Short mmCIF file of C-alpha atoms and ligand atoms in Angstrom, two decimals:
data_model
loop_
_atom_site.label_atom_id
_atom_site.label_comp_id
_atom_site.label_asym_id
_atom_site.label_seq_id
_atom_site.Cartn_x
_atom_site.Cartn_y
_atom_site.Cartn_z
CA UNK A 34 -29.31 -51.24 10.26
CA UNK A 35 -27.67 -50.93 13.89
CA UNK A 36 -30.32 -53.07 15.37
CA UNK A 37 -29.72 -55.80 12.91
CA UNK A 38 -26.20 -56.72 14.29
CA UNK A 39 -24.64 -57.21 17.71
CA UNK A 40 -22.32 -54.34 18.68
CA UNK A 41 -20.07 -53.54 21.58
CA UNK A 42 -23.53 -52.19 23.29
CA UNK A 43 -24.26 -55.87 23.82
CA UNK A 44 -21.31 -56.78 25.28
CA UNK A 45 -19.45 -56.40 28.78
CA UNK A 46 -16.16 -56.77 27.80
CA UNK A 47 -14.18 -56.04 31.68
CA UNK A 48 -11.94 -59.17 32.28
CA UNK A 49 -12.72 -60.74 29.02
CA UNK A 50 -10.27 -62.21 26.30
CA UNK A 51 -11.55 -60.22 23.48
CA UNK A 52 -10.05 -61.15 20.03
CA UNK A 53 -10.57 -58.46 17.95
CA UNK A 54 -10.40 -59.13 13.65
CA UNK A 55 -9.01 -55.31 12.30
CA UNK A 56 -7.44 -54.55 8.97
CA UNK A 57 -3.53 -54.18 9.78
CA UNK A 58 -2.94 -54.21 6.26
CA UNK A 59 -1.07 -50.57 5.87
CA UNK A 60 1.13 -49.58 3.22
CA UNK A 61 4.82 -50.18 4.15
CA UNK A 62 8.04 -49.02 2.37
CA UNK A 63 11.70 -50.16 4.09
CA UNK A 64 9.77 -51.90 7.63
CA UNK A 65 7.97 -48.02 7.99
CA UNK A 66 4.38 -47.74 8.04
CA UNK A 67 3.76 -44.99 5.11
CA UNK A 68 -0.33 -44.30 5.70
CA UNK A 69 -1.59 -44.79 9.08
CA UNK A 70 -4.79 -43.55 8.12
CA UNK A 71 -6.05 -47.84 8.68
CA UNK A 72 -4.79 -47.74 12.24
CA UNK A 73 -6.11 -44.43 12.79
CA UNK A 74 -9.81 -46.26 11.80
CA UNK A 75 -9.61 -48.86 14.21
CA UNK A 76 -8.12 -47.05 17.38
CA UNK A 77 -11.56 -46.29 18.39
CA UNK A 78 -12.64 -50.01 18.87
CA UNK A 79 -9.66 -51.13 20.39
CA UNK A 80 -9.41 -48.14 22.95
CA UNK A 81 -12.63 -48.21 24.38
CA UNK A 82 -12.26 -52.35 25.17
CA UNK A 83 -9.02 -51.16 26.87
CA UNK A 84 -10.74 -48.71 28.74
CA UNK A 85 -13.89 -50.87 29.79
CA UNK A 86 -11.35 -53.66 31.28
CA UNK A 87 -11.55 -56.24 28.30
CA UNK A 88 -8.18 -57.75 26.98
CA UNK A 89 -7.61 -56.86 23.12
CA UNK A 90 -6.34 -59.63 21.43
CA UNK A 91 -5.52 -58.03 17.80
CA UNK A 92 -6.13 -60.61 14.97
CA UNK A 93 -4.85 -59.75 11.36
CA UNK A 94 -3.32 -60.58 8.10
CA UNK A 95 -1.20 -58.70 6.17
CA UNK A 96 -0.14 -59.37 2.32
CA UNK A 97 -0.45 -62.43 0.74
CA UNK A 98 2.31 -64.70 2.28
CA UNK A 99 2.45 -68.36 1.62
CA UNK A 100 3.75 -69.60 4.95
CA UNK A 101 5.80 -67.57 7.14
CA UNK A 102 7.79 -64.73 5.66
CA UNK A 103 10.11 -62.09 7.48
CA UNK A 104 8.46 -59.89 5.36
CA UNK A 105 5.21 -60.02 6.00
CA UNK A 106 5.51 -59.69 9.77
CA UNK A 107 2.73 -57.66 11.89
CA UNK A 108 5.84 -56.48 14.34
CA UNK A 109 6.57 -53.54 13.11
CA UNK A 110 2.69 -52.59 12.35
CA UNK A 111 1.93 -53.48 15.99
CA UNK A 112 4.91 -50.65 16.99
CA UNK A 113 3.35 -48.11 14.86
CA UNK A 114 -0.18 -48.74 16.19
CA UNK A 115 1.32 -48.14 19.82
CA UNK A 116 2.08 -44.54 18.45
CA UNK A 117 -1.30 -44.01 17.21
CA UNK A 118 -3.50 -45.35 20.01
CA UNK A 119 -0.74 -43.55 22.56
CA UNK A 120 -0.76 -47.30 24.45
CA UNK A 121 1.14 -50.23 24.19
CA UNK A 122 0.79 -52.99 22.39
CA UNK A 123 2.60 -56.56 23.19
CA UNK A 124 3.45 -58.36 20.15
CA UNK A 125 3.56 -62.25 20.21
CA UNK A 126 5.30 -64.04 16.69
CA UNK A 127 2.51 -66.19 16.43
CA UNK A 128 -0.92 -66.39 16.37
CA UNK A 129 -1.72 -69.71 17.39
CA UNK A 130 -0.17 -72.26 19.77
CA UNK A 131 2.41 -72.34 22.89
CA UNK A 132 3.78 -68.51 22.20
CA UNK A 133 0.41 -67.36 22.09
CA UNK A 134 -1.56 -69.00 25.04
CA UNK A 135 1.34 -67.67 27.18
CA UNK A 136 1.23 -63.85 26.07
CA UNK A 137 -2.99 -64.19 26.41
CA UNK A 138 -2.47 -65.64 29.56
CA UNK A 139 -0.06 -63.10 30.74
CA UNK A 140 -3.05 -60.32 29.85
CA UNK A 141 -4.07 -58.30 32.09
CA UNK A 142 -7.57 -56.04 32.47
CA UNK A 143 -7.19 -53.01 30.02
CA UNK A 144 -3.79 -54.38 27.79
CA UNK A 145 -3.31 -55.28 24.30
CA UNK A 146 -1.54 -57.91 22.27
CA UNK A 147 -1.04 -58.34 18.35
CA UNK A 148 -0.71 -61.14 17.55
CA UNK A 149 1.32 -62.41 14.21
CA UNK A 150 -0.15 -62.49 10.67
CA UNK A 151 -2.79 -64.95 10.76
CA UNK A 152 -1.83 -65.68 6.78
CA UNK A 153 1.34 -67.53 8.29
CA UNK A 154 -1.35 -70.96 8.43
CA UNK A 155 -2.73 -72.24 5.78
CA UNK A 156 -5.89 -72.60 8.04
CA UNK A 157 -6.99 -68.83 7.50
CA UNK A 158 -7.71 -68.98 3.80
CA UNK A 159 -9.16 -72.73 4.24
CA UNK A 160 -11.34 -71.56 7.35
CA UNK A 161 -9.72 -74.65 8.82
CA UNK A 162 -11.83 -75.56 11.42
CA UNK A 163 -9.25 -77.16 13.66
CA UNK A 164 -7.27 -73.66 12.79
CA UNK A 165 -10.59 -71.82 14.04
CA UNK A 166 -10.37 -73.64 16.90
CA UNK A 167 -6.90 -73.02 18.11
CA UNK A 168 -7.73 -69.21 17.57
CA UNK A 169 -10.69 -69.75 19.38
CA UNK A 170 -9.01 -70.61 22.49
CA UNK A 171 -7.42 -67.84 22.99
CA UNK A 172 -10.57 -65.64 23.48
CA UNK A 173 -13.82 -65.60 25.33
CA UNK A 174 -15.32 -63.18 22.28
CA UNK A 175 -14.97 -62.01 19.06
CA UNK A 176 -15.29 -58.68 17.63
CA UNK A 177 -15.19 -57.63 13.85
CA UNK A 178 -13.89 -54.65 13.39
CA UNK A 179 -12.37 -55.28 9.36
CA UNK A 180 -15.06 -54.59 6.91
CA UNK A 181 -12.39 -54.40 4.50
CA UNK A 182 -11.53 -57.92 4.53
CA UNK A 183 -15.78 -59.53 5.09
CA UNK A 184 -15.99 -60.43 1.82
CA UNK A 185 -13.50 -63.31 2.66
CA UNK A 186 -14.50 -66.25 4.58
CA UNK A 187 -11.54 -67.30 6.69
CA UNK A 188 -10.60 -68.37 9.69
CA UNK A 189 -10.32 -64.83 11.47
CA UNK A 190 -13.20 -63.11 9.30
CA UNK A 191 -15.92 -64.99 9.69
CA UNK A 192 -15.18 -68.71 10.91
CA UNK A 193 -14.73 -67.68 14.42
CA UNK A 194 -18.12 -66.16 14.21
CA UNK A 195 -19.40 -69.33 14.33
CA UNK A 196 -17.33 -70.81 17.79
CA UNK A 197 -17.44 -66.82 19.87
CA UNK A 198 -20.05 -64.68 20.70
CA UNK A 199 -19.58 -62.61 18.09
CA UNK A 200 -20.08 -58.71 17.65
CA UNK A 201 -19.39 -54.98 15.43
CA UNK A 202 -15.97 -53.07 16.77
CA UNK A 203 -17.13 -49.45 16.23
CA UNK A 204 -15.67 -48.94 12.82
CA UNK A 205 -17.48 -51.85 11.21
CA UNK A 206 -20.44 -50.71 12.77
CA UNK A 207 -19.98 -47.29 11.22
CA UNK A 208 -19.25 -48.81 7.87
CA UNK A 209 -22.54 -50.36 7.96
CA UNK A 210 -24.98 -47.94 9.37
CA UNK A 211 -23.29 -45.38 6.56
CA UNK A 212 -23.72 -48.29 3.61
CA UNK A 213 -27.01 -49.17 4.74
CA UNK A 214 -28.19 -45.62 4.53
CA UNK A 215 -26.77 -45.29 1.19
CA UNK A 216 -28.43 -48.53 -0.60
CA UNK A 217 -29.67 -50.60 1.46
CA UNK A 218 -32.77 -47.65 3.36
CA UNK A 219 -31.64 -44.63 1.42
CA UNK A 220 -33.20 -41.43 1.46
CA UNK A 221 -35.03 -40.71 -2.22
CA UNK A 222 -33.70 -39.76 -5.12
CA UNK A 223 -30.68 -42.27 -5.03
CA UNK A 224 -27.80 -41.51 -7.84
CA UNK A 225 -25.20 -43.59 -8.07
CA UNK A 226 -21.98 -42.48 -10.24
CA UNK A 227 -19.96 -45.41 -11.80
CA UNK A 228 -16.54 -44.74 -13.64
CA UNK A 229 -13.29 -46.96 -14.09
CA UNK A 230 -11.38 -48.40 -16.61
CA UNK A 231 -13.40 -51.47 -17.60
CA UNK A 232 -16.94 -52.54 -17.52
CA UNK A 233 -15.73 -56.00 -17.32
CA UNK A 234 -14.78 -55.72 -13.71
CA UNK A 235 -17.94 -54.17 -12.86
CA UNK A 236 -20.90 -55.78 -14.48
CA UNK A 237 -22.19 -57.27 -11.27
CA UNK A 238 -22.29 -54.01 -9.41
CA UNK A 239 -24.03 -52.02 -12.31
CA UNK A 240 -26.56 -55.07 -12.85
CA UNK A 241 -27.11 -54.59 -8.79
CA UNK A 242 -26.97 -50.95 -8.78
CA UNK A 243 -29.84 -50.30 -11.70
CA UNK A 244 -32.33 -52.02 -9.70
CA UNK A 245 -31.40 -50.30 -6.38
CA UNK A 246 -31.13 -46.19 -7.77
CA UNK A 247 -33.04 -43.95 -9.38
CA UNK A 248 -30.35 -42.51 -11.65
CA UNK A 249 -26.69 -44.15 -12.62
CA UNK A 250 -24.16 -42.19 -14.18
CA UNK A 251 -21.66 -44.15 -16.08
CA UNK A 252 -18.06 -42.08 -16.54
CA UNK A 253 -14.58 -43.03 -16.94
CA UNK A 254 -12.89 -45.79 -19.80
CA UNK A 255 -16.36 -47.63 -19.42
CA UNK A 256 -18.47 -45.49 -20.41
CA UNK A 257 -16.68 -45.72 -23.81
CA UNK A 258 -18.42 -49.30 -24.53
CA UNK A 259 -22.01 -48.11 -23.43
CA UNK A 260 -21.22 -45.08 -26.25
CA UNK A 261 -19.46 -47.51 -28.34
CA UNK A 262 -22.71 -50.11 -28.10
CA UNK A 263 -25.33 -47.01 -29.01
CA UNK A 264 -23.21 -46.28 -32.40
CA UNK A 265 -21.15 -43.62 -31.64
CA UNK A 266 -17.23 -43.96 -32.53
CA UNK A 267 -15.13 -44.32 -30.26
CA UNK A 268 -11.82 -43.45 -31.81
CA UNK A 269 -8.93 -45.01 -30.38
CA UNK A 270 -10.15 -44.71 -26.97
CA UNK A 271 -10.24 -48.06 -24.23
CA UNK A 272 -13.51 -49.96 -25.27
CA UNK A 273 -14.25 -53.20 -24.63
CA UNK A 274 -16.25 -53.51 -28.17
CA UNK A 275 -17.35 -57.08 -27.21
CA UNK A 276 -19.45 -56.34 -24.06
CA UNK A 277 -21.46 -54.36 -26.38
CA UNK A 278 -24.46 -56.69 -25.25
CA UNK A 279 -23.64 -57.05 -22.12
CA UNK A 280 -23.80 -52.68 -22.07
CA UNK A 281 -27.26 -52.67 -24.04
CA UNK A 282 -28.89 -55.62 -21.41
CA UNK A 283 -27.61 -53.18 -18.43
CA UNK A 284 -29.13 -50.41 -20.15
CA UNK A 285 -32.25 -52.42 -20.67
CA UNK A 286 -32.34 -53.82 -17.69
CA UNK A 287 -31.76 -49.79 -16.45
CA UNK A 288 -35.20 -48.83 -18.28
CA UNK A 289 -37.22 -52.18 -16.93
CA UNK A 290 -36.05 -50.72 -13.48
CA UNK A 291 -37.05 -46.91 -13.69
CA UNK A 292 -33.37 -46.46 -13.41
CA UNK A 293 -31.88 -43.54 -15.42
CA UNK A 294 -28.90 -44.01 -17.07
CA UNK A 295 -26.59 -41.03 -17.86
CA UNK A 296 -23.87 -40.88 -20.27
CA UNK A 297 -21.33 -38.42 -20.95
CA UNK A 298 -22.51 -35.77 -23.65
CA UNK A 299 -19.47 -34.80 -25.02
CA UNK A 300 -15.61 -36.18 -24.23
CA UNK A 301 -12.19 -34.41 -23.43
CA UNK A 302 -10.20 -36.27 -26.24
CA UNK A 303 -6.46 -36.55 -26.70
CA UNK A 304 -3.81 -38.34 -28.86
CA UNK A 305 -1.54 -39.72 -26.65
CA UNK A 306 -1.97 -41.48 -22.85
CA UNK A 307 -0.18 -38.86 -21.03
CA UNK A 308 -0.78 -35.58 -18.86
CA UNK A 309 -0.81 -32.06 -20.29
CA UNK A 310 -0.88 -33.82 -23.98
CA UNK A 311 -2.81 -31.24 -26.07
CA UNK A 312 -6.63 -32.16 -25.67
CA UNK A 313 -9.93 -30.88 -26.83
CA UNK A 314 -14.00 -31.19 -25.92
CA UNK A 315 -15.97 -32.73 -28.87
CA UNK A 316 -19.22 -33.58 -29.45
CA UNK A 317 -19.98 -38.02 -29.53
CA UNK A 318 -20.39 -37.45 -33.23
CA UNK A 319 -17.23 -35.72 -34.30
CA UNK A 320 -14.24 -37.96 -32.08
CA UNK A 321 -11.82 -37.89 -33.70
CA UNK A 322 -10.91 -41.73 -35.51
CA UNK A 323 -7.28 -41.08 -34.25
CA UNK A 324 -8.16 -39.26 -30.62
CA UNK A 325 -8.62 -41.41 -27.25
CA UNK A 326 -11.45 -40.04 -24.58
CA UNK A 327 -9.74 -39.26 -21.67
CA UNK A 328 -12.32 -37.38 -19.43
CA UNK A 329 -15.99 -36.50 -19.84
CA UNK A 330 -16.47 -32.94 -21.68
CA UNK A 331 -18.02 -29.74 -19.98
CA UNK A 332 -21.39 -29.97 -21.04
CA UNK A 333 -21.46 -33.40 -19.30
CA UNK A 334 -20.28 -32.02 -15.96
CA UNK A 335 -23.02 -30.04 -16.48
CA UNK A 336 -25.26 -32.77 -17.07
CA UNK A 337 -23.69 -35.02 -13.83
CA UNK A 338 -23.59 -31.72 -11.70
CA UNK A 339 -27.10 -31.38 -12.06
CA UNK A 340 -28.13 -34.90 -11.41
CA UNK A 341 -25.87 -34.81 -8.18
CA UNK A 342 -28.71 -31.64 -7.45
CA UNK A 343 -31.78 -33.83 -7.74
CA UNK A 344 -30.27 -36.47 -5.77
CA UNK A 345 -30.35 -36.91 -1.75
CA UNK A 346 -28.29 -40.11 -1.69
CA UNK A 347 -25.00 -40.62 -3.73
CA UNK A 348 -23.00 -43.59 -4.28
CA UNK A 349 -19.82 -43.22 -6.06
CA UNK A 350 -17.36 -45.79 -7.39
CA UNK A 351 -14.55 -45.39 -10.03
CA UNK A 352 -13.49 -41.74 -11.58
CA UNK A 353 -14.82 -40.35 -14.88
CA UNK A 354 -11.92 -39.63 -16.55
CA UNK A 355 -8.32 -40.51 -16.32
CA UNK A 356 -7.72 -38.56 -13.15
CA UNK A 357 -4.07 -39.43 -12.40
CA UNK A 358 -3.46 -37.10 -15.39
CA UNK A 359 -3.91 -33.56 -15.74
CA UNK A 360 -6.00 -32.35 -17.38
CA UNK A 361 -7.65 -35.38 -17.47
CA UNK A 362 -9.04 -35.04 -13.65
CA UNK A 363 -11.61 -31.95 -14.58
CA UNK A 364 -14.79 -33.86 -14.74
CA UNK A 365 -13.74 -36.03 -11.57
CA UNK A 366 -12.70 -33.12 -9.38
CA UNK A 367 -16.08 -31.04 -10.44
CA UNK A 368 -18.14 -34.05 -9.40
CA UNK A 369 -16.32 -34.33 -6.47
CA UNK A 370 -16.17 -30.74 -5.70
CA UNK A 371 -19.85 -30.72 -6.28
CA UNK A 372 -20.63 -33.51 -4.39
CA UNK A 373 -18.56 -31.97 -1.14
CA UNK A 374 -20.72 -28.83 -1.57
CA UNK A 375 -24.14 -30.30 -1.49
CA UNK A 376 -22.96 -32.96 1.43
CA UNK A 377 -21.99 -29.68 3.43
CA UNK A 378 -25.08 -27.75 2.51
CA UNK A 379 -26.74 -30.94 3.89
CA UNK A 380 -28.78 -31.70 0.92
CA UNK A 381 -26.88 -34.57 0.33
CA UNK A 382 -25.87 -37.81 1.92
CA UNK A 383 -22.73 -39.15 0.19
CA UNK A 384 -20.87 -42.40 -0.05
CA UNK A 385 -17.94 -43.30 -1.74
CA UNK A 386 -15.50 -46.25 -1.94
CA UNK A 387 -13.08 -48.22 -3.87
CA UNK A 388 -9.13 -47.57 -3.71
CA UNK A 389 -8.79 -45.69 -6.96
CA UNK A 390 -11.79 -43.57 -5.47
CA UNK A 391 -10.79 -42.64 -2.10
CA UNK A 392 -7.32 -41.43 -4.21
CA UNK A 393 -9.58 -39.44 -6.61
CA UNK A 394 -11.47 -37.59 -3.98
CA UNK A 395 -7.95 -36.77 -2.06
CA UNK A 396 -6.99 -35.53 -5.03
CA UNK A 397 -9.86 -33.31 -5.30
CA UNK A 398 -9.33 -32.12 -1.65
CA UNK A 399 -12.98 -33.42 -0.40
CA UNK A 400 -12.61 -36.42 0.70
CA UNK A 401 -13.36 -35.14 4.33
CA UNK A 402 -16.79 -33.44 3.53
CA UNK A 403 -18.08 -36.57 1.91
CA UNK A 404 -20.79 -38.08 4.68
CA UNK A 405 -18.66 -41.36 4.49
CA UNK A 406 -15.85 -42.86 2.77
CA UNK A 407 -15.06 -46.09 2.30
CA UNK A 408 -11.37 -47.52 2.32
CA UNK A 409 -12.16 -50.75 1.49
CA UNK A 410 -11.77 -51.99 -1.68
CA UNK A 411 -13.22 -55.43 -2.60
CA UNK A 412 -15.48 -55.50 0.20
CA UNK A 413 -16.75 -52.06 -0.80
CA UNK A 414 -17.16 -53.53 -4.34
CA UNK A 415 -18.98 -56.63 -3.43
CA UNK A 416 -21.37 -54.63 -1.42
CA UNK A 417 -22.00 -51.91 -3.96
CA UNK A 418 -22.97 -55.93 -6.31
CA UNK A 419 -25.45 -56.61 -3.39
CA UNK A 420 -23.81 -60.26 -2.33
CA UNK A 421 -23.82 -60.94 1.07
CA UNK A 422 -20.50 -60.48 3.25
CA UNK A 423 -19.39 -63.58 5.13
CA UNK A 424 -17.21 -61.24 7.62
CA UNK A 425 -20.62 -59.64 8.36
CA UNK A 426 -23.66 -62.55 7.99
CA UNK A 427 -21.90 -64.46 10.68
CA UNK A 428 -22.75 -60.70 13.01
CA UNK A 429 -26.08 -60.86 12.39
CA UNK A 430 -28.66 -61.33 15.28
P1 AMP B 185 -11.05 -48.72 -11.66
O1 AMP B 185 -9.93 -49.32 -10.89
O2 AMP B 185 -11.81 -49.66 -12.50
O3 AMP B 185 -11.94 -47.86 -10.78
O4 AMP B 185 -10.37 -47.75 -12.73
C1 AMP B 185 -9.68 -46.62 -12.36
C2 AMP B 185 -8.81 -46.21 -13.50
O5 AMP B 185 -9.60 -45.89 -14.63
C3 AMP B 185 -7.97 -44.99 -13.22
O6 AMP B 185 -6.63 -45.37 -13.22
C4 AMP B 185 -8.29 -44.06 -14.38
O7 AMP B 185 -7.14 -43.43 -14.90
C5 AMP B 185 -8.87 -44.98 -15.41
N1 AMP B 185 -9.72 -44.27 -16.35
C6 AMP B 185 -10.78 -43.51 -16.09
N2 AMP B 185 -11.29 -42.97 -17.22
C7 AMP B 185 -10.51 -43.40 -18.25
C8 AMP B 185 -10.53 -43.22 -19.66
N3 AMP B 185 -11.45 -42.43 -20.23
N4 AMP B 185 -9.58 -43.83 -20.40
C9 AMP B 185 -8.66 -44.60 -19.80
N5 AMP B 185 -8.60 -44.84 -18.47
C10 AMP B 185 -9.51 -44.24 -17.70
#
């Protein structure tokens, strides 16, 4: 997929006014960054344009601000990115206009600049073309470095794509060489596993995935409606009992496409929504009318275990069970832990993404010997539907 896209190998970036697009959006408590682990993704990019001579002109929004907020200022982000990239970065309170020409102006070869949230216009969200144009000013390219935030069309996602030569910072382009070799030109068998709370929120992506793999495992508070749809009861477990239809067309649609579909086999039921409640493994036809399935049973780790086996790709989205809770996190962390073996024993590319995902697989300790993970979340979701990303159409050669 690397030769489908411009990257930073295209470019020479020495003396140029390179704006670069990166996710800035970190968790903050009290003005302190609390994860770094978003700055620590895009240090790459921006350190090797320092180092070739280019200017790095950081672009980036952070929370959902209408208008300019205190609150929502990049300042203290840009400080804490100083600490991880070990130079240091100029801030400038705004990220079009007077303020900003002068600190681009005052660039030299090699330094960096953040400048303010770009949400603080209205012109991001509206790709305002006379706000594209401001921001285009200020650079002679533009680099993409935010997968995380493609799926939007603004201003300083994809809009600028259209007025710069535009190209892949290194941690977009890893993002996509590791997603296209997961759906896009995997390696054969492809199993994707699906979990969640809701089918609602993820009927595009399993109509999309069934056509792409050759086996989808379906876990977590969604699998409950497939179950519920094929007759079995449900108990008092989270079922959305009137997507019934929409369940049996997927599953249809699975068995049109070659596509295996794999349900849990038995269910770790409880009676109340809480951790270390009293729970048991039952078979689908004895839940009980009272109990709530909180986690796929043993028998259908077995079952997911050895699907993982026959598989050389995996995508994974959503956990099978309720995994904040113990015990509730068995079938997740055995997937995962399973998944982490066969990725090390290199029979196994892996992908995984989603925020309740990437917590899941820290949770079961692997998240490192996965081939790739993914720490966007609606992006990652879109992509695993198939639609195309604005933030990365507008790269394409
Ligand atoms: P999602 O954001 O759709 O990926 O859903 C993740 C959430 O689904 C997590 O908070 C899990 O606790 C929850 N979940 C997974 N399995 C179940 C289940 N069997 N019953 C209720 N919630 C579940």
């Amino acid at each position: 997929m690397t030769n489908s896209f411009r990257t930073l190998d295209d470019v020479d970036v020495k003396g140029k006014r390179v704006l670069v697009r990166v996710d800035l959006n970190v968790p903050m408590d009290s003005g302190k960054v609390t994860d770094a682990t978003r700055l620590e993704r895009i240090a790459p990019t921006i350190t090797e344009i320092s180092d070739k001579g280019g200017k790095v002109i950081l672009l980036a929004h952070f929370g959902r601000p209408k208008g300019r907020d205190v609150k929502d200022s990049l300042k203290p982000v840009a400080e804490a990115l100083t600490h991880v990239i070990k130079k240091p970065v100029a801030f400038v309170d705004d990220c079009i206009g007077e303020a900003a020409t002068k600190a681009v102006t005052a660039l030299k070869d090699g330094d960096i600049l953040c400048l303010e949230n770009t949400r603080f216009h209205p012109g991001e969200e509206k790709n305002d073309p006379a706000f594209v144009a401001e921001l285009a000013k200020l650079g002679d390219i533009w680099v993409n470095d935010a997968f995380s935030a493609a799926h939007r069309a603004h201003a300083s996602t994809e809009g600028l794509g259209h007025k710069l030569p535009a190209y892949a910072g290194r941690t977009m382009q890893a993002e996509l060489d590791a997603l296209g070799k997961a759906l896009d030109a995997p390696t054969k068998p492809v199993i994707a596993i699906v979990g969640g709370a809701k089918v609602s929120s993820k009927i595009d992506l399993l109509e999309n995935l069934v056509t792409k793999v050759d086996a989808l495992v379906i876990g977590g508070g969604m699998a409950n409606t497939f179950l519920h749809a094929q007759g079995v009861k449900v108990g008092k477990s989270l079922c959305e009992k009137d997507l019934a239809p929409t369940a049996l067309r997927i599953i249809d649609k699975a068995e049109a496409s070659g596509c295996a579909i794999i349900l849990p086999v038995d269910a770790v039921v409880a009676f109340h929504f809480a951790a270390n409640t009293p729970s048991h493994a039952y078979g689908l036809d004895a839940i009980p009318d009272e109990g709530m399935i909180l986690d796929v049973g043993p028998q259908s780790i077995e079952r997911i275990n050895a699907a993982i086996d026959d598989a050389a790709t995996l995508v994974w989205n959503g956990p099978v069970g309720a995994f904040e809770m113990t015990p509730f996190d068995r079938g997740t962390v055995a997937g995962a832990k399973h998944a982490a073996a066969r990725t090390k024993a290199k029979k196994l590319i892996s992908v995984a993404g989603g925020g309740d995902t990437v917590a899941a697989l820290n949770h079961a300790g692997v998240a490192d010997d996965f081939s790739y993970i993914s720490t966007a979340g609606g992006a990652f979701l879109e992509w695993m539907e198939g639609k195309p990303l604005p933030g990365v159409e507008v790269l394409k050669k």
